[in-house]
Coordinates of C-alpha atoms and ligand atoms in Angstrom, one line a residue:
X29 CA 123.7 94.4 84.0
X30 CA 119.9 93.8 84.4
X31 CA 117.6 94.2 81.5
X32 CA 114.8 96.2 83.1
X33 CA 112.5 96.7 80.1
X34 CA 112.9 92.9 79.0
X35 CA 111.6 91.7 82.7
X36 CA 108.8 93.7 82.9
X37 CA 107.4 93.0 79.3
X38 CA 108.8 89.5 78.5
X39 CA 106.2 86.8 78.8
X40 CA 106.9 83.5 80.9
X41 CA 110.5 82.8 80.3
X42 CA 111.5 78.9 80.7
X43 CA 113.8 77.5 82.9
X44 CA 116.9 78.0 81.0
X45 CA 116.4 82.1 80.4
X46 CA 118.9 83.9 81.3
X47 CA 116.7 85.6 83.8
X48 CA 116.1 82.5 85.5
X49 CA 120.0 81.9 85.6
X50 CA 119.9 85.3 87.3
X51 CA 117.2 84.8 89.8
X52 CA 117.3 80.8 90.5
X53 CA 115.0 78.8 89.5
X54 CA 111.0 79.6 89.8
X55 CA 109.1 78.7 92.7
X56 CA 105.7 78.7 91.3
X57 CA 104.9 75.3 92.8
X58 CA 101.1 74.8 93.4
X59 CA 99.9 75.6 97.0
X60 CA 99.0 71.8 97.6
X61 CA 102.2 70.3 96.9
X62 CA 103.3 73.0 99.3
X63 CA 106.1 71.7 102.5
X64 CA 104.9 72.1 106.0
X65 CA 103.8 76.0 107.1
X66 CA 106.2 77.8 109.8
X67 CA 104.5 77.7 113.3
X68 CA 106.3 78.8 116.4
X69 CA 106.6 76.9 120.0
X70 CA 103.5 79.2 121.2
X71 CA 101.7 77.7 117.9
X72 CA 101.7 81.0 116.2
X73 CA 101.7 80.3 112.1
X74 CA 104.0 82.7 110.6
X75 CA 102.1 84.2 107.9
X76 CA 103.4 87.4 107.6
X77 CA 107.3 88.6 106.5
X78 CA 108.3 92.4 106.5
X79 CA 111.9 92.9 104.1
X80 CA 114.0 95.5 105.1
X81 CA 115.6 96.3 101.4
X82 CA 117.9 98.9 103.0
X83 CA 119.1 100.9 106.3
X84 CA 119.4 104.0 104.1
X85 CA 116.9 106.7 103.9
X86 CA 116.9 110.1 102.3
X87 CA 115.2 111.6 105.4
X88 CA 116.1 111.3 109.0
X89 CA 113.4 111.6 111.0
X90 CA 114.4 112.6 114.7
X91 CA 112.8 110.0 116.6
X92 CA 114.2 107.4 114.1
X93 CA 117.7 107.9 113.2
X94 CA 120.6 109.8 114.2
X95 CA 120.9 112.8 112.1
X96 CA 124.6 111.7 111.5
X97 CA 123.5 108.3 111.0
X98 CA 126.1 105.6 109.9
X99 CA 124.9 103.5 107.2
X100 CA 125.9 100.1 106.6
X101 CA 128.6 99.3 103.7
X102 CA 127.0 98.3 100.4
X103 CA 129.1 95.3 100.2
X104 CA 127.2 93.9 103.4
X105 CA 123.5 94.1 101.8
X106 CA 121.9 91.2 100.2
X107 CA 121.5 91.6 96.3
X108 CA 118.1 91.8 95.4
X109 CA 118.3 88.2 93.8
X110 CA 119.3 86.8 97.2
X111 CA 116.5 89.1 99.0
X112 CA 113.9 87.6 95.9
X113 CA 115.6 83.8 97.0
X114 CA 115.1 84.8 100.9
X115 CA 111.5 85.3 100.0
X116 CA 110.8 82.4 97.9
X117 CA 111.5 80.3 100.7
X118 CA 109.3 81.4 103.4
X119 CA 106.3 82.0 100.5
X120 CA 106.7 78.3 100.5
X121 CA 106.7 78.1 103.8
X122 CA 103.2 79.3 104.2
X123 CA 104.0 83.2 104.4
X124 CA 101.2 85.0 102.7
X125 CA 101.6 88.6 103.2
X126 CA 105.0 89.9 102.0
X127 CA 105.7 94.3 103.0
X128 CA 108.7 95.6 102.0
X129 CA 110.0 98.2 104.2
X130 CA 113.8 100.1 105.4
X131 CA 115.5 102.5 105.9
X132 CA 113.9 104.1 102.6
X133 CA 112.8 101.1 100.2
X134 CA 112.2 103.2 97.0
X135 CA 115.9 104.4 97.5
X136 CA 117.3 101.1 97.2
X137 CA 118.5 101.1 93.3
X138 CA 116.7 98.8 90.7
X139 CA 114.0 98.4 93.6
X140 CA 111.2 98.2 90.7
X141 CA 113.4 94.7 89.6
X142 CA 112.6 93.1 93.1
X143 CA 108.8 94.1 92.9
X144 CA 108.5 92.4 89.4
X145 CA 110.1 89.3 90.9
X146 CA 107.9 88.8 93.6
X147 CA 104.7 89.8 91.9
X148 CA 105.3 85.9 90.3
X149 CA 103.8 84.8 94.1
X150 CA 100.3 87.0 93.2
X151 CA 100.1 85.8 90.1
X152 CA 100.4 81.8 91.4
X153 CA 98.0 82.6 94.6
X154 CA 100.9 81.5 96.5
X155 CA 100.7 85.2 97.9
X156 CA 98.0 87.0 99.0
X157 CA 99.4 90.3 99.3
X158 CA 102.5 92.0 98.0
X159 CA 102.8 95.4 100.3
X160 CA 104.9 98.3 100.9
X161 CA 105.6 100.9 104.1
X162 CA 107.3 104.2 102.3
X163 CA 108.3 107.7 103.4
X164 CA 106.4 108.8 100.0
X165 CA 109.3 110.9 99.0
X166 CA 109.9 108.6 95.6
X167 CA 105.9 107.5 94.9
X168 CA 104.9 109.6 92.4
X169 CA 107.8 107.9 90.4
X170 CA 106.8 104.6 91.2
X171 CA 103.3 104.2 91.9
X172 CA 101.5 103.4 88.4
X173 CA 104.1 100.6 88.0
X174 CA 103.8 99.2 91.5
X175 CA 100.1 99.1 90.8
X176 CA 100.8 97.3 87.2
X177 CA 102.7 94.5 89.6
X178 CA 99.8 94.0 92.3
X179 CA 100.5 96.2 95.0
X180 CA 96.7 97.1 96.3
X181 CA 97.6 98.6 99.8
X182 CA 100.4 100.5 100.8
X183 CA 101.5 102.4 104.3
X184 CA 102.5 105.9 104.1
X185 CA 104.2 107.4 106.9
X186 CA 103.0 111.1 107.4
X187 CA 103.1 112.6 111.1
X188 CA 102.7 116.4 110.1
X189 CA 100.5 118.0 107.7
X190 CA 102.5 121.4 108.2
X191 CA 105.3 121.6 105.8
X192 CA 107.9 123.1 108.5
X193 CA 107.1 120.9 110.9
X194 CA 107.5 118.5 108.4
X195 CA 110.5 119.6 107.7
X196 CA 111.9 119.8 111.1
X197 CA 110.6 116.2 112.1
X198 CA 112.1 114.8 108.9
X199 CA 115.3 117.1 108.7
X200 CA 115.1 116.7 104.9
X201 CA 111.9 116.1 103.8
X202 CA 109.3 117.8 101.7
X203 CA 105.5 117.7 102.7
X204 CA 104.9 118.8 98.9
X205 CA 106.9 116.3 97.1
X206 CA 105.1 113.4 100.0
X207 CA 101.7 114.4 99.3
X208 CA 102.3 114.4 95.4
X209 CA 103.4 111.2 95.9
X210 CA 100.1 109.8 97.8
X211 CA 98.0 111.6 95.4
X212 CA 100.0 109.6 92.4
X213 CA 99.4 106.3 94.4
X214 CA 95.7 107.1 94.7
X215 CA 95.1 108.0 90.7
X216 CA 97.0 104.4 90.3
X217 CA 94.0 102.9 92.2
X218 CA 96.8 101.7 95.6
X219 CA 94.4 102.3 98.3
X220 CA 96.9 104.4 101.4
X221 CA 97.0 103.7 104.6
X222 CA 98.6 107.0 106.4
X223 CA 101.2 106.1 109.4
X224 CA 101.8 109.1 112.2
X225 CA 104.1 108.8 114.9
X226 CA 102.2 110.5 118.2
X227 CA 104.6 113.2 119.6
X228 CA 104.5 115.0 122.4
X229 CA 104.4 118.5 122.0
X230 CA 105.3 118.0 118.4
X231 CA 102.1 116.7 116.3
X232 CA 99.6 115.9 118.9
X233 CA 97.2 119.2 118.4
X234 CA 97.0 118.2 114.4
X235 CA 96.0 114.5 114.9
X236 CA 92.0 115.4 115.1
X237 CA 92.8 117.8 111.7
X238 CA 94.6 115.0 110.3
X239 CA 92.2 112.3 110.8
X240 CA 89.3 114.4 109.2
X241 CA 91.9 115.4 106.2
X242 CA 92.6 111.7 105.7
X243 CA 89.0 110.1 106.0
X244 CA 88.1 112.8 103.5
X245 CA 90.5 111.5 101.2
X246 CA 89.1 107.7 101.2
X247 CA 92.4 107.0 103.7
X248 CA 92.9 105.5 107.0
X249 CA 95.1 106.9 109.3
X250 CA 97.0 104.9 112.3
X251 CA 98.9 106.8 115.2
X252 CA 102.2 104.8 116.5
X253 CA 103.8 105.1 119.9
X254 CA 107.4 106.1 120.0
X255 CA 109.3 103.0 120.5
X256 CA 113.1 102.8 121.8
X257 CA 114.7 101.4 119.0
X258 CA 118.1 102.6 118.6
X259 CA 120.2 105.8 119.7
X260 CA 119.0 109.0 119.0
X261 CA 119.9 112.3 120.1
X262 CA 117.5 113.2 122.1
X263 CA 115.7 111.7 124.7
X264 CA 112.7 109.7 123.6
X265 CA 110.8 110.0 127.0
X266 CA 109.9 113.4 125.6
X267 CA 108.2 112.7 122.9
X268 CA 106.3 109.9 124.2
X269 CA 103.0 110.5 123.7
X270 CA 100.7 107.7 125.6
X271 CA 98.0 106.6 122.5
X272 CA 95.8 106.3 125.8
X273 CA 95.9 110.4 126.0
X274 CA 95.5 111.0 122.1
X275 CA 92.4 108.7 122.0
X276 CA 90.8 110.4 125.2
X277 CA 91.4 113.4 123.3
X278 CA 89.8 112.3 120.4
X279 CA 86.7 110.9 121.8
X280 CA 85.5 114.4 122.8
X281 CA 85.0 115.4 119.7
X282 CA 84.2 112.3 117.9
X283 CA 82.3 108.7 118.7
X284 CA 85.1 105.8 118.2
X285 CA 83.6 102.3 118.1
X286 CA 85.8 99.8 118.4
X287 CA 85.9 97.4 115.6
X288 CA 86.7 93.7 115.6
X289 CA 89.7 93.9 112.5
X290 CA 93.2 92.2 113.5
X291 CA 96.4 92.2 111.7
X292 CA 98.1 89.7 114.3
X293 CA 100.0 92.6 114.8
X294 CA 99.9 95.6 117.5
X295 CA 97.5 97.4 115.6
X296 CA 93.5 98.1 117.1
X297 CA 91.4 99.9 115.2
X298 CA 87.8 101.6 115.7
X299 CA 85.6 103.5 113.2
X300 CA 84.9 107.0 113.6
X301 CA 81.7 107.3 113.1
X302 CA 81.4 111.4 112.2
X303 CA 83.6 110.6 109.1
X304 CA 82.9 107.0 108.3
X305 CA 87.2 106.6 108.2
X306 CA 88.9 104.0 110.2
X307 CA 91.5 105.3 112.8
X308 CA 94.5 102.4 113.8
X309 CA 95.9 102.6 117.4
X310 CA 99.7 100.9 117.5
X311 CA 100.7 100.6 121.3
X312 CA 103.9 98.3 120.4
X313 CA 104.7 98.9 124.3
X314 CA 101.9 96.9 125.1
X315 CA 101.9 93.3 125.7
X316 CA 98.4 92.7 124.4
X317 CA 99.2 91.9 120.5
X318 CA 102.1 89.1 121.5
X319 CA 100.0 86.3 121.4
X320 CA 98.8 86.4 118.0
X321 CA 102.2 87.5 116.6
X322 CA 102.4 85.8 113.3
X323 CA 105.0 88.0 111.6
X324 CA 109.0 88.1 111.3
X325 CA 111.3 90.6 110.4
X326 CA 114.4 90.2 107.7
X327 CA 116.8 92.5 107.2
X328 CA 118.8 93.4 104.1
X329 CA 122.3 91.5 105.7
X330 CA 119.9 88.6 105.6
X331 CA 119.1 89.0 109.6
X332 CA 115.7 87.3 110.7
X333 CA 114.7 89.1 113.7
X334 CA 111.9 86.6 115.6
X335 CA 110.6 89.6 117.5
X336 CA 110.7 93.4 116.9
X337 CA 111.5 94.0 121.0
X338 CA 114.5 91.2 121.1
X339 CA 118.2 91.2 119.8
X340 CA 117.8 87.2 118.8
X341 CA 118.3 86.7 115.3
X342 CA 119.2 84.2 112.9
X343 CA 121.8 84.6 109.9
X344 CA 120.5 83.6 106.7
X345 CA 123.0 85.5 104.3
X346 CA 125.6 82.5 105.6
X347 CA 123.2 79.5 104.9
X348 CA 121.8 81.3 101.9
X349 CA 125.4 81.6 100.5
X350 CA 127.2 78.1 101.5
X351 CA 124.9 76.5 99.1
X352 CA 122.6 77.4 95.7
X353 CA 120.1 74.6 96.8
X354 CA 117.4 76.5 99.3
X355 CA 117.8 73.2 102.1
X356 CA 120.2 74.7 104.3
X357 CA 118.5 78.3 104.3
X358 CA 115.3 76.8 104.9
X359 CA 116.6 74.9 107.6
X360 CA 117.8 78.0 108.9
X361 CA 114.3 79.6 108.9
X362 CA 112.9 76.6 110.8
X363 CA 115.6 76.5 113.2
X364 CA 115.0 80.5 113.7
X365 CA 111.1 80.0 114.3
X366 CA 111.5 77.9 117.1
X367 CA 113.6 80.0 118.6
X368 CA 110.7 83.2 118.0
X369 CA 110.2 84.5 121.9
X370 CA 106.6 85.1 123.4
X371 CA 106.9 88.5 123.7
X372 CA 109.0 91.3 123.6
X373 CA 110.8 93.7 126.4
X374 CA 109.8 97.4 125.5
X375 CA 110.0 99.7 128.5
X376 CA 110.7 103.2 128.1
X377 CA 112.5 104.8 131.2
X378 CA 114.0 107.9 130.9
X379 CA 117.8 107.9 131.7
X380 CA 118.3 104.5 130.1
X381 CA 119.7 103.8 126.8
X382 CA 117.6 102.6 123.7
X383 CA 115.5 99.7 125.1
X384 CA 116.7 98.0 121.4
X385 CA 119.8 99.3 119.9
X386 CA 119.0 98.7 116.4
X387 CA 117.3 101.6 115.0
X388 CA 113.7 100.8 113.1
X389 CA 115.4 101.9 109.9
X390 CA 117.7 98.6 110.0
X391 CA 115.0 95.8 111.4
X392 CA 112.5 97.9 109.0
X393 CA 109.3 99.2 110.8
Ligands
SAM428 N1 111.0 104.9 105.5 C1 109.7 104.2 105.5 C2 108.7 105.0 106.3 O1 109.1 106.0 107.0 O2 107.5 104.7 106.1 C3 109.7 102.8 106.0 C4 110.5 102.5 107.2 S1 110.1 103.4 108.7 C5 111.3 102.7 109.8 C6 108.6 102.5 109.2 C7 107.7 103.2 110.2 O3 108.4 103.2 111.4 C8 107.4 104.7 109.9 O4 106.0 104.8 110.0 C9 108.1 105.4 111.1 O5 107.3 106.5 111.4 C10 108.1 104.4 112.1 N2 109.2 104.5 113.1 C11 110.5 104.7 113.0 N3 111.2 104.8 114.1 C12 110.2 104.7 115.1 C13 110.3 104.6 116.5 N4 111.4 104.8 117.2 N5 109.1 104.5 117.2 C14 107.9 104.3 116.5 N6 107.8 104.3 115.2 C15 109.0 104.5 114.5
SF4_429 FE1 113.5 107.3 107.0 FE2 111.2 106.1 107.6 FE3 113.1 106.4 109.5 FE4 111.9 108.5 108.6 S1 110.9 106.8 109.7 S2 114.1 108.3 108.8 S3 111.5 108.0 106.5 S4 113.3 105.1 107.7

């Protein structure tokens, strides 16, 4: 239905084109004739949206999904014009940093047509970055066109460098096919940040070996703490590995100095100074990042999750479809901020059920 190769070489179209009767109208309006910015009750400016674009994935990583997960029903996801409409509304709202996340995104079909849509908010300064968090699997595909659009960063999620491992945490995956794909992002000039998940007894003796392989490779790495989002099979209180243990580990061998950079999110990072590299810490069990929360989650039924740790969320798919004029959805988006909690209620106990029953893969991590 979509002419791919016309949107990505066509030059400005005007209001009437048939792409803008596709996609709405433009929102290209300057920064200074902007509406008032979203700022919660705890005067936190919400700067920062993460898109889940699906729940599906072509892995299923153990401490993520349910190896028989269920998916949700296509006819329940947001079409990527009403995920590009979603978005134009909080850009104008003051959001500033847009990542695009899942489930999988690269499996979500025509995911490229989204991209070139919202690379219109680089291009008017209304956005300052345009970002994705991937499983890798699809990169090498996409990369040197992602780069063309203005994707500078992106988040790779790697927790193994061993390919059976690899394929045991991922039950699908191939280490081969991933690392192909961060080498392609690289040769397209996308700086990658690499994400592990810290588990127990799974990955922890190949953190030090992966932080040297990374910083040798110009990349950061960050090491995430298993969070209880959603039933798995197991039992998550085994492969919780406490950051606090995998960073006194680390600072035997190497000299960590803290460093001042924030995200506003639950991310610490220090520099370690044998390799030069940066090395991220995400304790989301923590308390200590709340205050400066500025993000907010939206998933691909249009949900806006406030808080990662809280089941409150607003429905935008309903005020986004009971009218073509943006009002009602963007009341809905202010309505939903003021309702954004102060913190979140992680605890991870072992014989309790998932903290949070979504899974990361439908809020989008
Ligand atoms: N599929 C993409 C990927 O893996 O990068 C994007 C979505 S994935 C849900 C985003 C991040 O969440 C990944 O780095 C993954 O390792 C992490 N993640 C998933 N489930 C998690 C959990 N229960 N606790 C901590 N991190 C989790
Ligand atoms: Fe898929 Fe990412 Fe979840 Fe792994 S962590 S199953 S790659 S969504």
């Amino acid at each position: 239905m979509l002419d791919l190769s016309a949107d990505k070489t066509a030059a400005p179209q005007p209001e009437s084109s048939a792409e803008t009767r596709m996609w709405g109208p433009r929102d290209d309006a300057p920064p200074q004739t902007r509406p008032a910015p979203l700022v919660d009750p705890f005067q936190r400016a919400i700067t920062y949206l993460r898109l889940s674009v699906t729940d599906r994935c072509d892995f299923r990583c153990a401490y993520c999904m349910a190896e028989d997960m269920q998916f949700l029903p296509k006819r329940d996801l947001l079409t990527l014009e009403e995920l590009d409409r979603l978005c134009a509304v909080f850009v104008a709202r003051g959001v500033r940093k847009l990542r695009i996340t899942g489930g999988e995104p690269l499996v979500r079909r025509d995911i490229l047509q989204l991209f070139r849509r919202l690379s219109r908010h680089l291009t008017s300064g209304a956005l300052d970055e345009l970002t994705l968090t991937t499983n890798g699997s699809q990169l090498a595909r996409f990369a040197p066109e992602l780069a063309d659009l203005g994707v500078r960063r992106i988040n790779v999620s790697l927790d193994t460098l061993d390919p059976e491992k690899f394929r045991a945490i991922t039950r699908r995956g191939d280490l081969a096919t991933v690392l192909g794909g961060i080498e392609a992002a690289q040769a397209a000039g996308i700086r990658v940040k690499l994400n592990a998940v810290a588990l127990k007894g799974v990955n922890e003796d190949e953190i030090a070996p992966m932080l040297v392989w990374a910083h040798e490779r110009g990349m950061d790495l960050t090491l995430i703490e298993v969070m209880p989002l959603g039933e798995i099979e197991g039992d998550r209180t085994d492969q919780f590995l406490p950051l606090s243990v995998a960073r006194a580990r680390l600072q035997e061998r190497f000299t960590l100095t803290p460093l001042p950079d924030r995200t506003g999110g639950p991310a610490r990072y220090v520099r370690v100074e044998e390799t030069g590299g940066r090395l991220g810490f995400i304790t989301p069990l923590t308390h200590n990042f709340c205050e400066s929360c500025n993000r907010v989650r939206l998933t691909c039924t249009g949900k806006l999750y406030m808080c990662l740790g809280q089941e409150d969320a607003a429905d935008l798919r309903a005020a986004l479809r009971a009218s073509p004029d943006d009002a009602l959805v963007t009341q809905a988006v202010i309505d939903a901020i003021a309702r954004k909690p102060k913190g979140h209620d992680f605890v991870i106990e072992r014989a309790r059920p998932a903290a949070v029953p979504r899974h990361m893969s439908v809020t989008g991590g």
